[in-house]
DNA sequence: CTTTCTCTGTTTTGTC
DNA sequence: GGACAAAACAGAGAAA
DNA sequence: CTTTCTCTGTTTTGTC
DNA sequence: GGACAAAACAGAGAAA
């Protein structure tokens, strides 16, 4: 990656050190870093564009460069522990082992997809999840949500592993925490949108307005390189191939003929784009261990994520922005604040309690009694309960990826964070002649609003 | 009214002074007080219950006692001026005098009533209004609403005076600002709910729970006493008549036979009730002029109403509770604050402008940029505009009744205030066996919620 | 102004 | 249709 | 706790 | 159906 590497400055690490890194590293974040066996999945080509591969669990990852906020990434497998935190406790129980949790309960897997703006894909399943979002399957832990309101029922039939989605594109499922013979056969993800260096015609069109053209050569397309040696299941290395013709580039254009998509438009702004991100990588992409950091280490610090001590660079427990001192609050070892109020809510399904009668009264009217919220009213009591999570420190939604220490208060945020790793851009503008793709709903939404790209 | 009068203390005025008052009184509030001619409509019976009468304009009024927050009331007619402030400027123009404002515009009179919880009455029209609420007909004045957003179109065909509602109960219309020959023939109001001393069986039932019975004698019912001498049009004096049989007491029970209603249940708590209100009257019911005050003078001070100087008892201009100092605000002689912003909103129909770009940005997102509102968001831009009235001092909705100096920022508040004068209780609970009546939606709503008196 | 990404109250979808 | 929960959305907004 | 009454953001109704 | 305005509602809350 010459053009990128040339922008690195002081802490620049020779790419060879990445490949030769051992897994005896025991830094706070890297204690489960993988062996050279997995690192051999790194793309070692010497071109100037990043390469992507797919791991056992079906996720796509790029190694060896930091383009587009996707910094040096280690090849990792989700640990069994992290997956267990994501999935329900009795996930994958044999169908008859839990008579009380049968398929008549909510939570049994649906055959329909719940998507709205996202590009529908016939074989699109979220990474490491059997339910797209997963909010309902948060496992209550002691002094956790279960103490405040009824735990969400768990479902032994959570996913019917036998269910096979249409098509011949199937690959091994992402249930890598299980013995191979118990894994579900989920189709693997498509990879096209993941390669966000491939800029569509319309995106180029937009960006040409503000940026100088740097080159006119066509952007590369990507083709599967074949099965790598050291990963046991479903590993494909994607290498780029200039002017390639074998690719299915965009999920959003599945109906379009291959020839139309085989040669994407030149990425006229790739130089500037890469420059900007290279600067960022230069500052942050490498840990002091001289080894690639976790996928999200290179990202800018954001609220509610991995906080880091400025001097030691060690991960520290996140503090809420306006940490309010509640003398009547106990913080459990799981960071869940428990209000020890004697005024209990008797609304069906709610176990919240409050210190004062006035607070309870507000709560029962679906208003937050918390000082900072100004008696804000919500549309339901259910959400009034859920809202309380903004006031405690628990972040029960983990991103189950080795080396990513992100966790979230809600499932949707995690769902979108996963795209930071997959580089997926599932939102494609349907406006005539636009076709721009977006990674986050919000950006897609804003695009439509500002451009008035409303359709139908 | 012996039992009531006996509780009066220092400022008690002999009832005879009320009747002998002349209309040369020029106190701030009483400069248009009526002559003896109209005062002769006072009920002069010497029983202990208040009496009601109906004026030319169809409204009911009680004179001579202050029971139930209905203190000493003068007999008044709405002045032409006050009605003109209520009605559109071109109200009652000949149908062809205003070619641009024809019946195809909104605002033409509907033959259907817009009521929901209110007891439907076949001949129920709001006092002095041709549209029930009147919000849409606020007349823009200079530097008024018209400066901020498009004025509501006025409609020459505002009311089809020829329209006669069903029934034989018609009386002269309330358009007393017009020559008699031009008045519409609106049916007069029914009077039953107006007499809120008549406590229904179910209301008694509720109240018996908390109060001692004082007497068992049946409450009086009311019958029209006939046409009084001095009022020219449609004046009826209602006098009470113990065990009377000729009345139609309750609009909510219109379908019920007369015999069932002829003898209302005894008002077991009238003693206590009257006691409480008599205390209030004792303190406040009489102006220093030794004359009956305006209908609302005797009411407790409320937000946004007639404020009074503690020492002089003179009406003073109301100040908003949290008068915020805006250096960029001009107050017109009509109390309308005009924000002299250079950042103008270009949303269709909106003429608001703001000092800063940030404020405009908030406003365009339907948020209030005012400090005290905390970027509160509204459901529409239209309402975001309307909301701004909470921040200025204009109160364009006047209550067009002589001696009542109340004014409001919205039409609904005025609609409900009118009931303070009419004593109307148009909301009757439909729950099996309840039947309680309420004057204000809010109270009816609360009753249903707390009692779970939901029906159908 | 931009892009990237997280947070959150409501809306939509889907199931029963 | 209804109730309910999960998923998705549509902003808002932080960061650089 | 009560009753009386006003304020206000949203929902419902009605018209075109 | 839609858009729009007027009316009505459903709370919240002040006052005593
Ligand atoms: Zn590469
Ligand atoms: Zn599985
Ligand atoms: Zn609760
Ligand atoms: Zn809160
Ligand atoms: Zn991550
Ligand atoms: Zn577009
Ligand atoms: Zn009397
Ligand atoms: Zn008229
Ligand atoms: Zn505007
Ligand atoms: Zn405001
Ligand atoms: Zn009044
Ligand atoms: Zn009731």
JSON list of N, CA and C in Angstrom, two decimals, chain B residues 5-27:
[
{"chain": "B", "resi": 5, "resn": "UNK", "atom": "N", "xyz": [-76.18, 35.66, 52.67]},
{"chain": "B", "resi": 5, "resn": "UNK", "atom": "CA", "xyz": [-75.90, 37.03, 53.11]},
{"chain": "B", "resi": 5, "resn": "UNK", "atom": "C", "xyz": [-75.39, 37.06, 54.54]},
{"chain": "B", "resi": 6, "resn": "UNK", "atom": "N", "xyz": [-75.82, 36.12, 55.33]},
{"chain": "B", "resi": 6, "resn": "UNK", "atom": "CA", "xyz": [-75.41, 36.14, 56.73]},
{"chain": "B", "resi": 6, "resn": "UNK", "atom": "C", "xyz": [-73.91, 35.88, 56.90]},
{"chain": "B", "resi": 7, "resn": "UNK", "atom": "N", "xyz": [-73.32, 35.35, 55.88]},
{"chain": "B", "resi": 7, "resn": "UNK", "atom": "CA", "xyz": [-71.88, 35.10, 56.00]},
{"chain": "B", "resi": 7, "resn": "UNK", "atom": "C", "xyz": [-71.04, 36.28, 55.53]},
{"chain": "B", "resi": 8, "resn": "UNK", "atom": "N", "xyz": [-71.66, 37.24, 54.96]},
{"chain": "B", "resi": 8, "resn": "UNK", "atom": "CA", "xyz": [-70.90, 38.42, 54.51]},
{"chain": "B", "resi": 8, "resn": "UNK", "atom": "C", "xyz": [-70.36, 39.19, 55.69]},
{"chain": "B", "resi": 9, "resn": "UNK", "atom": "N", "xyz": [-69.24, 39.82, 55.46]},
{"chain": "B", "resi": 9, "resn": "UNK", "atom": "CA", "xyz": [-68.63, 40.53, 56.58]},
{"chain": "B", "resi": 9, "resn": "UNK", "atom": "C", "xyz": [-68.50, 42.01, 56.28]},
{"chain": "B", "resi": 10, "resn": "UNK", "atom": "N", "xyz": [-67.31, 42.53, 56.34]},
{"chain": "B", "resi": 10, "resn": "UNK", "atom": "CA", "xyz": [-67.11, 43.98, 56.32]},
{"chain": "B", "resi": 10, "resn": "UNK", "atom": "C", "xyz": [-67.67, 44.68, 55.09]},
{"chain": "B", "resi": 11, "resn": "UNK", "atom": "N", "xyz": [-67.25, 44.23, 53.91]},
{"chain": "B", "resi": 11, "resn": "UNK", "atom": "CA", "xyz": [-67.60, 45.00, 52.73]},
{"chain": "B", "resi": 11, "resn": "UNK", "atom": "C", "xyz": [-68.96, 44.63, 52.16]},
{"chain": "B", "resi": 12, "resn": "UNK", "atom": "N", "xyz": [-69.71, 43.97, 52.97]},
{"chain": "B", "resi": 12, "resn": "UNK", "atom": "CA", "xyz": [-71.03, 43.55, 52.49]},
{"chain": "B", "resi": 12, "resn": "UNK", "atom": "C", "xyz": [-71.85, 44.76, 52.07]},
{"chain": "B", "resi": 13, "resn": "UNK", "atom": "N", "xyz": [-72.44, 44.64, 50.92]},
{"chain": "B", "resi": 13, "resn": "UNK", "atom": "CA", "xyz": [-73.27, 45.73, 50.40]},
{"chain": "B", "resi": 13, "resn": "UNK", "atom": "C", "xyz": [-74.73, 45.31, 50.47]},
{"chain": "B", "resi": 14, "resn": "UNK", "atom": "N", "xyz": [-75.52, 46.17, 50.89]},
{"chain": "B", "resi": 14, "resn": "UNK", "atom": "CA", "xyz": [-76.95, 45.88, 50.91]},
{"chain": "B", "resi": 14, "resn": "UNK", "atom": "C", "xyz": [-77.42, 45.59, 49.50]},
{"chain": "B", "resi": 15, "resn": "UNK", "atom": "N", "xyz": [-78.26, 44.60, 49.38]},
{"chain": "B", "resi": 15, "resn": "UNK", "atom": "CA", "xyz": [-78.70, 44.22, 48.04]},
{"chain": "B", "resi": 15, "resn": "UNK", "atom": "C", "xyz": [-79.41, 45.37, 47.34]},
{"chain": "B", "resi": 16, "resn": "UNK", "atom": "N", "xyz": [-80.01, 46.27, 48.13]},
{"chain": "B", "resi": 16, "resn": "UNK", "atom": "CA", "xyz": [-80.76, 47.36, 47.51]},
{"chain": "B", "resi": 16, "resn": "UNK", "atom": "C", "xyz": [-79.85, 48.31, 46.76]},
{"chain": "B", "resi": 17, "resn": "UNK", "atom": "N", "xyz": [-78.60, 48.41, 47.22]},
{"chain": "B", "resi": 17, "resn": "UNK", "atom": "CA", "xyz": [-77.68, 49.31, 46.51]},
{"chain": "B", "resi": 17, "resn": "UNK", "atom": "C", "xyz": [-77.40, 48.79, 45.12]},
{"chain": "B", "resi": 18, "resn": "UNK", "atom": "N", "xyz": [-77.44, 47.48, 44.96]},
{"chain": "B", "resi": 18, "resn": "UNK", "atom": "CA", "xyz": [-77.24, 46.95, 43.62]},
{"chain": "B", "resi": 18, "resn": "UNK", "atom": "C", "xyz": [-78.35, 47.41, 42.69]},
{"chain": "B", "resi": 19, "resn": "UNK", "atom": "N", "xyz": [-79.55, 47.29, 43.19]},
{"chain": "B", "resi": 19, "resn": "UNK", "atom": "CA", "xyz": [-80.66, 47.63, 42.32]},
{"chain": "B", "resi": 19, "resn": "UNK", "atom": "C", "xyz": [-80.74, 49.13, 42.04]},
{"chain": "B", "resi": 20, "resn": "UNK", "atom": "N", "xyz": [-80.23, 49.94, 42.97]},
{"chain": "B", "resi": 20, "resn": "UNK", "atom": "CA", "xyz": [-80.36, 51.37, 42.77]},
{"chain": "B", "resi": 20, "resn": "UNK", "atom": "C", "xyz": [-79.15, 51.98, 42.08]},
{"chain": "B", "resi": 21, "resn": "UNK", "atom": "N", "xyz": [-78.16, 51.11, 41.77]},
{"chain": "B", "resi": 21, "resn": "UNK", "atom": "CA", "xyz": [-76.97, 51.65, 41.13]},
{"chain": "B", "resi": 21, "resn": "UNK", "atom": "C", "xyz": [-77.33, 52.29, 39.80]},
{"chain": "B", "resi": 22, "resn": "UNK", "atom": "N", "xyz": [-76.68, 53.39, 39.52]},
{"chain": "B", "resi": 22, "resn": "UNK", "atom": "CA", "xyz": [-76.93, 54.01, 38.22]},
{"chain": "B", "resi": 22, "resn": "UNK", "atom": "C", "xyz": [-75.80, 53.65, 37.26]},
{"chain": "B", "resi": 23, "resn": "UNK", "atom": "N", "xyz": [-75.99, 54.01, 36.02]},
{"chain": "B", "resi": 23, "resn": "UNK", "atom": "CA", "xyz": [-74.97, 53.65, 35.06]},
{"chain": "B", "resi": 23, "resn": "UNK", "atom": "C", "xyz": [-74.01, 54.80, 34.78]},
{"chain": "B", "resi": 24, "resn": "UNK", "atom": "N", "xyz": [-73.98, 55.77, 35.70]},
{"chain": "B", "resi": 24, "resn": "UNK", "atom": "CA", "xyz": [-72.99, 56.84, 35.55]},
{"chain": "B", "resi": 24, "resn": "UNK", "atom": "C", "xyz": [-71.67, 56.45, 36.20]},
{"chain": "B", "resi": 25, "resn": "UNK", "atom": "N", "xyz": [-71.66, 55.30, 36.81]},
{"chain": "B", "resi": 25, "resn": "UNK", "atom": "CA", "xyz": [-70.40, 54.83, 37.41]},
{"chain": "B", "resi": 25, "resn": "UNK", "atom": "C", "xyz": [-69.33, 54.74, 36.35]},
{"chain": "B", "resi": 26, "resn": "UNK", "atom": "N", "xyz": [-68.14, 55.32, 36.64]},
{"chain": "B", "resi": 26, "resn": "UNK", "atom": "CA", "xyz": [-67.08, 55.30, 35.64]},
{"chain": "B", "resi": 26, "resn": "UNK", "atom": "C", "xyz": [-65.80, 54.66, 36.15]},
{"chain": "B", "resi": 27, "resn": "UNK", "atom": "N", "xyz": [-65.92, 53.73, 37.05]},
{"chain": "B", "resi": 27, "resn": "UNK", "atom": "CA", "xyz": [-64.73, 52.98, 37.47]},
{"chain": "B", "resi": 27, "resn": "UNK", "atom": "C", "xyz": [-64.12, 52.26, 36.29]}
]
